[in-house]
Amino acid sequence: AFSVVSCDDFLDVRPKAEKLENDLFKNAQGFEDAIYGVYGSLQNSALYGRHLTWGIPEVLAQNLYSTNSAIEDLSEYNYEDNDNLRTMFSDIWTTAYQTIGYTNNILEQLNDWSQETLPLYNYYKGEMLAMRAMLHFDLVRLFAPMDMNKEGIPYVKAYSYDVKPFFKVGEVYNL
């Protein structure tokens, strides 16, 4: 009797604190929790916690100097010879697209709602559209050429694991 009664709990390997997607997006509080999660991920050192605020842009603008070898190579636009620098850029790319994925998930969940059923619907949608655009903007300015007709970055508008095609720089700015 003991094994039959407790079998379901034993086989459930999800942590108790983990909220399932269906439970999270059932009310306004769930949407706000998810949005706070997106804002929280922006604090990652690979994004606005360091690299995209006072890190990489300031070094590239020659406003910040350091004796760190990765920073010295960055200030000389030598991206290929320093593994730490390549890891830094890889972390920015990965974390930004991960955060874009969170944002797209919220936007897709909002499709089942409206202004009548979720009073702050327009605010949530506007914030997430702006967040997605801002992250893509920073990615295109760091990883794409200035030429509007050249290949830029993938612009991801859906929550999926599919590899997305690269858009031209001008197309990214239009999106």
PDB file of C-alpha atoms in Angstrom:
ATOM      1  CA  ALA A   1       0.000   0.000   0.000  1.00  0.00           C
ATOM      2  CA  PHE A   2       2.871   2.372   0.823  1.00  0.00           C
ATOM      3  CA  SER A   3       4.452   2.030  -2.637  1.00  0.00           C
ATOM      4  CA  VAL A   4       1.149   2.543  -4.457  1.00  0.00           C
ATOM      5  CA  VAL A   5       0.199   5.679  -2.520  1.00  0.00           C
ATOM      6  CA  SER A   6       3.571   7.428  -2.750  1.00  0.00           C
ATOM      7  CA  CYS A   7       4.542   6.254  -6.224  1.00  0.00           C
ATOM      8  CA  ASP A   8       3.244   9.374  -8.004  1.00  0.00           C
ATOM      9  CA  ASP A   9       5.213  11.728  -5.762  1.00  0.00           C
ATOM     10  CA  PHE A  10       8.306   9.557  -6.007  1.00  0.00           C
ATOM     11  CA  LEU A  11       8.242   9.512  -9.807  1.00  0.00           C
ATOM     12  CA  ASP A  12       7.679  13.280 -10.067  1.00  0.00           C
ATOM     13  CA  VAL A  13      11.265  14.476 -10.517  1.00  0.00           C
ATOM     14  CA  ARG A  14      10.460  18.185 -10.926  1.00  0.00           C
ATOM     15  CA  PRO A  15      11.494  20.409  -8.035  1.00  0.00           C
ATOM     16  CA  LYS A  16       8.542  21.555  -5.929  1.00  0.00           C
ATOM     17  CA  ALA A  17       9.517  25.215  -6.424  1.00  0.00           C
ATOM     18  CA  GLU A  18       9.374  24.923 -10.221  1.00  0.00           C
ATOM     19  CA  LYS A  19       6.252  26.489 -11.656  1.00  0.00           C
ATOM     20  CA  LEU A  20       4.852  24.858 -14.714  1.00  0.00           C
ATOM     21  CA  GLU A  21       4.195  27.101 -17.674  1.00  0.00           C
ATOM     22  CA  ASN A  22       0.448  26.504 -17.516  1.00  0.00           C
ATOM     23  CA  ASP A  23       0.358  27.564 -13.866  1.00  0.00           C
ATOM     24  CA  LEU A  24       2.603  30.583 -14.393  1.00  0.00           C
ATOM     25  CA  PHE A  25       0.572  32.248 -17.130  1.00  0.00           C
ATOM     26  CA  LYS A  26      -2.883  31.789 -15.609  1.00  0.00           C
ATOM     27  CA  ASN A  27      -3.166  35.320 -14.192  1.00  0.00           C
ATOM     28  CA  ALA A  28      -1.562  38.761 -14.105  1.00  0.00           C
ATOM     29  CA  GLN A  29       0.734  37.832 -11.213  1.00  0.00           C
ATOM     30  CA  GLY A  30       2.181  34.988 -13.263  1.00  0.00           C
ATOM     31  CA  PHE A  31       2.887  37.293 -16.196  1.00  0.00           C
ATOM     32  CA  GLU A  32       4.516  39.814 -13.892  1.00  0.00           C
ATOM     33  CA  ASP A  33       6.671  37.077 -12.345  1.00  0.00           C
ATOM     34  CA  ALA A  34       7.819  36.010 -15.816  1.00  0.00           C
ATOM     35  CA  ILE A  35       8.525  39.624 -16.803  1.00  0.00           C
ATOM     36  CA  TYR A  36      10.554  40.122 -13.619  1.00  0.00           C
ATOM     37  CA  GLY A  37      12.478  37.013 -14.635  1.00  0.00           C
ATOM     38  CA  VAL A  38      13.347  38.647 -17.960  1.00  0.00           C
ATOM     39  CA  TYR A  39      14.504  41.803 -16.192  1.00  0.00           C
ATOM     40  CA  GLY A  40      16.484  39.665 -13.769  1.00  0.00           C
ATOM     41  CA  SER A  41      18.315  37.946 -16.609  1.00  0.00           C
ATOM     42  CA  LEU A  42      19.396  41.365 -17.904  1.00  0.00           C
ATOM     43  CA  GLN A  43      21.489  41.705 -14.737  1.00  0.00           C
ATOM     44  CA  ASN A  44      23.684  38.811 -15.842  1.00  0.00           C
ATOM     45  CA  SER A  45      27.302  39.947 -16.217  1.00  0.00           C
ATOM     46  CA  ALA A  46      27.189  38.853 -19.864  1.00  0.00           C
ATOM     47  CA  LEU A  47      24.508  41.472 -20.495  1.00  0.00           C
ATOM     48  CA  TYR A  48      23.817  44.714 -18.650  1.00  0.00           C
ATOM     49  CA  GLY A  49      25.326  43.546 -15.373  1.00  0.00           C
ATOM     50  CA  ARG A  50      28.722  44.373 -16.872  1.00  0.00           C
ATOM     51  CA  HIS A  51      29.615  43.701 -20.497  1.00  0.00           C
ATOM     52  CA  LEU A  52      26.932  45.787 -22.235  1.00  0.00           C
ATOM     53  CA  THR A  53      27.006  48.773 -19.886  1.00  0.00           C
ATOM     54  CA  TRP A  54      30.444  49.680 -18.609  1.00  0.00           C
ATOM     55  CA  GLY A  55      32.393  46.864 -20.202  1.00  0.00           C
ATOM     56  CA  ILE A  56      32.700  46.278 -23.922  1.00  0.00           C
ATOM     57  CA  PRO A  57      31.133  49.498 -25.284  1.00  0.00           C
ATOM     58  CA  GLU A  58      33.321  51.653 -23.050  1.00  0.00           C
ATOM     59  CA  VAL A  59      36.494  49.814 -24.037  1.00  0.00           C
ATOM     60  CA  LEU A  60      35.625  50.028 -27.733  1.00  0.00           C
ATOM     61  CA  ALA A  61      34.965  53.756 -27.326  1.00  0.00           C
ATOM     62  CA  GLN A  62      38.403  54.088 -25.665  1.00  0.00           C
ATOM     63  CA  ASN A  63      36.773  55.364 -22.452  1.00  0.00           C
ATOM     64  CA  LEU A  64      37.982  52.491 -20.273  1.00  0.00           C
ATOM     65  CA  TYR A  65      41.455  51.071 -19.891  1.00  0.00           C
ATOM     66  CA  SER A  66      42.635  47.926 -18.144  1.00  0.00           C
ATOM     67  CA  THR A  67      45.767  45.807 -18.022  1.00  0.00           C
ATOM     68  CA  ASN A  68      43.637  42.691 -18.398  1.00  0.00           C
ATOM     69  CA  SER A  69      44.795  40.888 -21.554  1.00  0.00           C
ATOM     70  CA  ALA A  70      41.241  40.408 -22.842  1.00  0.00           C
ATOM     71  CA  ILE A  71      40.490  44.110 -22.391  1.00  0.00           C
ATOM     72  CA  GLU A  72      43.765  45.114 -24.061  1.00  0.00           C
ATOM     73  CA  ASP A  73      42.981  42.868 -27.040  1.00  0.00           C
ATOM     74  CA  LEU A  74      39.443  44.258 -27.173  1.00  0.00           C
ATOM     75  CA  SER A  75      40.736  47.835 -27.209  1.00  0.00           C
ATOM     76  CA  GLU A  76      42.962  46.889 -30.153  1.00  0.00           C
ATOM     77  CA  TYR A  77      40.070  45.123 -31.932  1.00  0.00           C
ATOM     78  CA  ASN A  78      41.984  41.854 -31.743  1.00  0.00           C
ATOM     79  CA  TYR A  79      39.099  39.434 -31.224  1.00  0.00           C
ATOM     80  CA  GLU A  80      40.597  36.186 -32.454  1.00  0.00           C
ATOM     81  CA  ASP A  81      43.750  35.668 -30.390  1.00  0.00           C
ATOM     82  CA  ASN A  82      42.285  35.814 -26.889  1.00  0.00           C
ATOM     83  CA  ASP A  83      40.174  32.897 -25.647  1.00  0.00           C
ATOM     84  CA  ASN A  84      38.801  34.931 -22.725  1.00  0.00           C
ATOM     85  CA  LEU A  85      37.573  37.605 -25.097  1.00  0.00           C
ATOM     86  CA  ARG A  86      35.987  35.037 -27.403  1.00  0.00           C
ATOM     87  CA  THR A  87      34.262  33.479 -24.393  1.00  0.00           C
ATOM     88  CA  MET A  88      33.018  36.928 -23.338  1.00  0.00           C
ATOM     89  CA  PHE A  89      31.426  37.502 -26.749  1.00  0.00           C
ATOM     90  CA  SER A  90      30.013  33.982 -26.781  1.00  0.00           C
ATOM     91  CA  ASP A  91      28.425  34.588 -23.380  1.00  0.00           C
ATOM     92  CA  ILE A  92      26.845  37.825 -24.603  1.00  0.00           C
ATOM     93  CA  TRP A  93      25.423  36.094 -27.683  1.00  0.00           C
ATOM     94  CA  THR A  94      24.091  33.104 -25.751  1.00  0.00           C
ATOM     95  CA  THR A  95      22.628  35.030 -22.817  1.00  0.00           C
ATOM     96  CA  ALA A  96      20.994  37.632 -25.057  1.00  0.00           C
ATOM     97  CA  TYR A  97      19.274  34.996 -27.186  1.00  0.00           C
ATOM     98  CA  GLN A  98      18.259  33.079 -24.067  1.00  0.00           C
ATOM     99  CA  THR A  99      16.633  36.244 -22.729  1.00  0.00           C
ATOM    100  CA  ILE A 100      14.999  36.873 -26.110  1.00  0.00           C
ATOM    101  CA  GLY A 101      13.586  33.352 -25.821  1.00  0.00           C
ATOM    102  CA  TYR A 102      12.064  34.158 -22.424  1.00  0.00           C
ATOM    103  CA  THR A 103      10.616  37.328 -23.911  1.00  0.00           C
ATOM    104  CA  ASN A 104       9.148  35.497 -26.890  1.00  0.00           C
ATOM    105  CA  ASN A 105       7.589  32.914 -24.592  1.00  0.00           C
ATOM    106  CA  ILE A 106       5.779  35.663 -22.688  1.00  0.00           C
ATOM    107  CA  LEU A 107       4.632  37.245 -25.964  1.00  0.00           C
ATOM    108  CA  GLU A 108       3.295  33.904 -27.197  1.00  0.00           C
ATOM    109  CA  GLN A 109       1.474  33.307 -23.915  1.00  0.00           C
ATOM    110  CA  LEU A 110      -0.097  36.755 -24.248  1.00  0.00           C
ATOM    111  CA  ASN A 111      -1.724  35.610 -27.517  1.00  0.00           C
ATOM    112  CA  ASP A 112      -4.314  33.738 -25.427  1.00  0.00           C
ATOM    113  CA  TRP A 113      -5.284  36.927 -23.599  1.00  0.00           C
ATOM    114  CA  SER A 114      -6.656  40.388 -24.434  1.00  0.00           C
ATOM    115  CA  GLN A 115      -7.066  43.805 -22.840  1.00  0.00           C
ATOM    116  CA  GLU A 116     -10.471  42.661 -21.544  1.00  0.00           C
ATOM    117  CA  THR A 117      -9.188  39.466 -19.888  1.00  0.00           C
ATOM    118  CA  LEU A 118      -5.839  40.830 -18.660  1.00  0.00           C
ATOM    119  CA  PRO A 119      -6.072  44.515 -17.658  1.00  0.00           C
ATOM    120  CA  LEU A 120      -2.347  45.292 -18.177  1.00  0.00           C
ATOM    121  CA  TYR A 121      -2.131  43.299 -21.414  1.00  0.00           C
ATOM    122  CA  ASN A 122      -0.920  46.248 -23.508  1.00  0.00           C
ATOM    123  CA  TYR A 123       1.763  47.153 -20.955  1.00  0.00           C
ATOM    124  CA  TYR A 124       3.065  43.596 -20.770  1.00  0.00           C
ATOM    125  CA  LYS A 125       3.112  43.256 -24.541  1.00  0.00           C
ATOM    126  CA  GLY A 126       4.734  46.658 -25.050  1.00  0.00           C
ATOM    127  CA  GLU A 127       7.451  45.939 -22.487  1.00  0.00           C
ATOM    128  CA  MET A 128       8.304  42.591 -24.021  1.00  0.00           C
ATOM    129  CA  LEU A 129       8.324  43.910 -27.595  1.00  0.00           C
ATOM    130  CA  ALA A 130      10.640  46.714 -26.480  1.00  0.00           C
ATOM    131  CA  MET A 131      12.858  44.252 -24.610  1.00  0.00           C
ATOM    132  CA  ARG A 132      13.153  42.007 -27.654  1.00  0.00           C
ATOM    133  CA  ALA A 133      13.991  44.964 -29.898  1.00  0.00           C
ATOM    134  CA  MET A 134      16.570  46.346 -27.455  1.00  0.00           C
ATOM    135  CA  LEU A 135      18.401  43.032 -27.168  1.00  0.00           C
ATOM    136  CA  HIS A 136      18.446  42.565 -30.938  1.00  0.00           C
ATOM    137  CA  PHE A 137      19.705  46.142 -31.340  1.00  0.00           C
ATOM    138  CA  ASP A 138      22.639  45.515 -29.027  1.00  0.00           C
ATOM    139  CA  LEU A 139      23.415  42.238 -30.782  1.00  0.00           C
ATOM    140  CA  VAL A 140      23.392  43.819 -34.230  1.00  0.00           C
ATOM    141  CA  ARG A 141      25.565  46.737 -33.125  1.00  0.00           C
ATOM    142  CA  LEU A 142      28.141  44.370 -31.603  1.00  0.00           C
ATOM    143  CA  PHE A 143      28.131  41.478 -34.065  1.00  0.00           C
ATOM    144  CA  ALA A 144      27.142  42.868 -37.474  1.00  0.00           C
ATOM    145  CA  PRO A 145      28.837  45.111 -40.013  1.00  0.00           C
ATOM    146  CA  MET A 146      27.701  48.679 -40.666  1.00  0.00           C
ATOM    147  CA  ASP A 147      26.609  47.893 -44.238  1.00  0.00           C
ATOM    148  CA  MET A 148      22.803  47.591 -44.277  1.00  0.00           C
ATOM    149  CA  ASN A 149      22.939  45.061 -47.125  1.00  0.00           C
ATOM    150  CA  LYS A 150      25.315  42.626 -45.395  1.00  0.00           C
ATOM    151  CA  GLU A 151      24.348  39.649 -43.285  1.00  0.00           C
ATOM    152  CA  GLY A 152      23.607  40.684 -39.709  1.00  0.00           C
ATOM    153  CA  ILE A 153      22.108  38.509 -36.984  1.00  0.00           C
ATOM    154  CA  PRO A 154      19.120  36.208 -36.551  1.00  0.00           C
ATOM    155  CA  TYR A 155      16.037  38.171 -35.504  1.00  0.00           C
ATOM    156  CA  VAL A 156      14.035  35.751 -33.397  1.00  0.00           C
ATOM    157  CA  LYS A 157      10.303  36.388 -33.070  1.00  0.00           C
ATOM    158  CA  ALA A 158       9.136  32.956 -31.878  1.00  0.00           C
ATOM    159  CA  TYR A 159       9.824  30.788 -28.864  1.00  0.00           C
ATOM    160  CA  SER A 160      11.368  27.623 -30.312  1.00  0.00           C
ATOM    161  CA  TYR A 161      14.568  25.650 -30.498  1.00  0.00           C
ATOM    162  CA  ASP A 162      14.810  25.975 -34.269  1.00  0.00           C
ATOM    163  CA  VAL A 163      17.903  27.600 -35.720  1.00  0.00           C
ATOM    164  CA  LYS A 164      16.865  30.913 -37.222  1.00  0.00           C
ATOM    165  CA  PRO A 165      18.232  32.410 -40.438  1.00  0.00           C
ATOM    166  CA  PHE A 166      20.392  35.507 -40.413  1.00  0.00           C
ATOM    167  CA  PHE A 167      18.747  38.727 -41.588  1.00  0.00           C
ATOM    168  CA  LYS A 168      20.461  41.561 -43.378  1.00  0.00           C
ATOM    169  CA  VAL A 169      21.494  44.418 -41.090  1.00  0.00           C
ATOM    170  CA  GLY A 170      18.886  46.766 -42.607  1.00  0.00           C
ATOM    171  CA  GLU A 171      16.154  44.175 -42.062  1.00  0.00           C
ATOM    172  CA  VAL A 172      17.135  43.810 -38.423  1.00  0.00           C
ATOM    173  CA  TYR A 173      16.914  47.567 -37.910  1.00  0.00           C
ATOM    174  CA  ASN A 174      13.496  47.626 -39.623  1.00  0.00           C
ATOM    175  CA  LEU A 175      12.233  44.843 -37.360  1.00  0.00           C
TER     176      LEU A 175
END
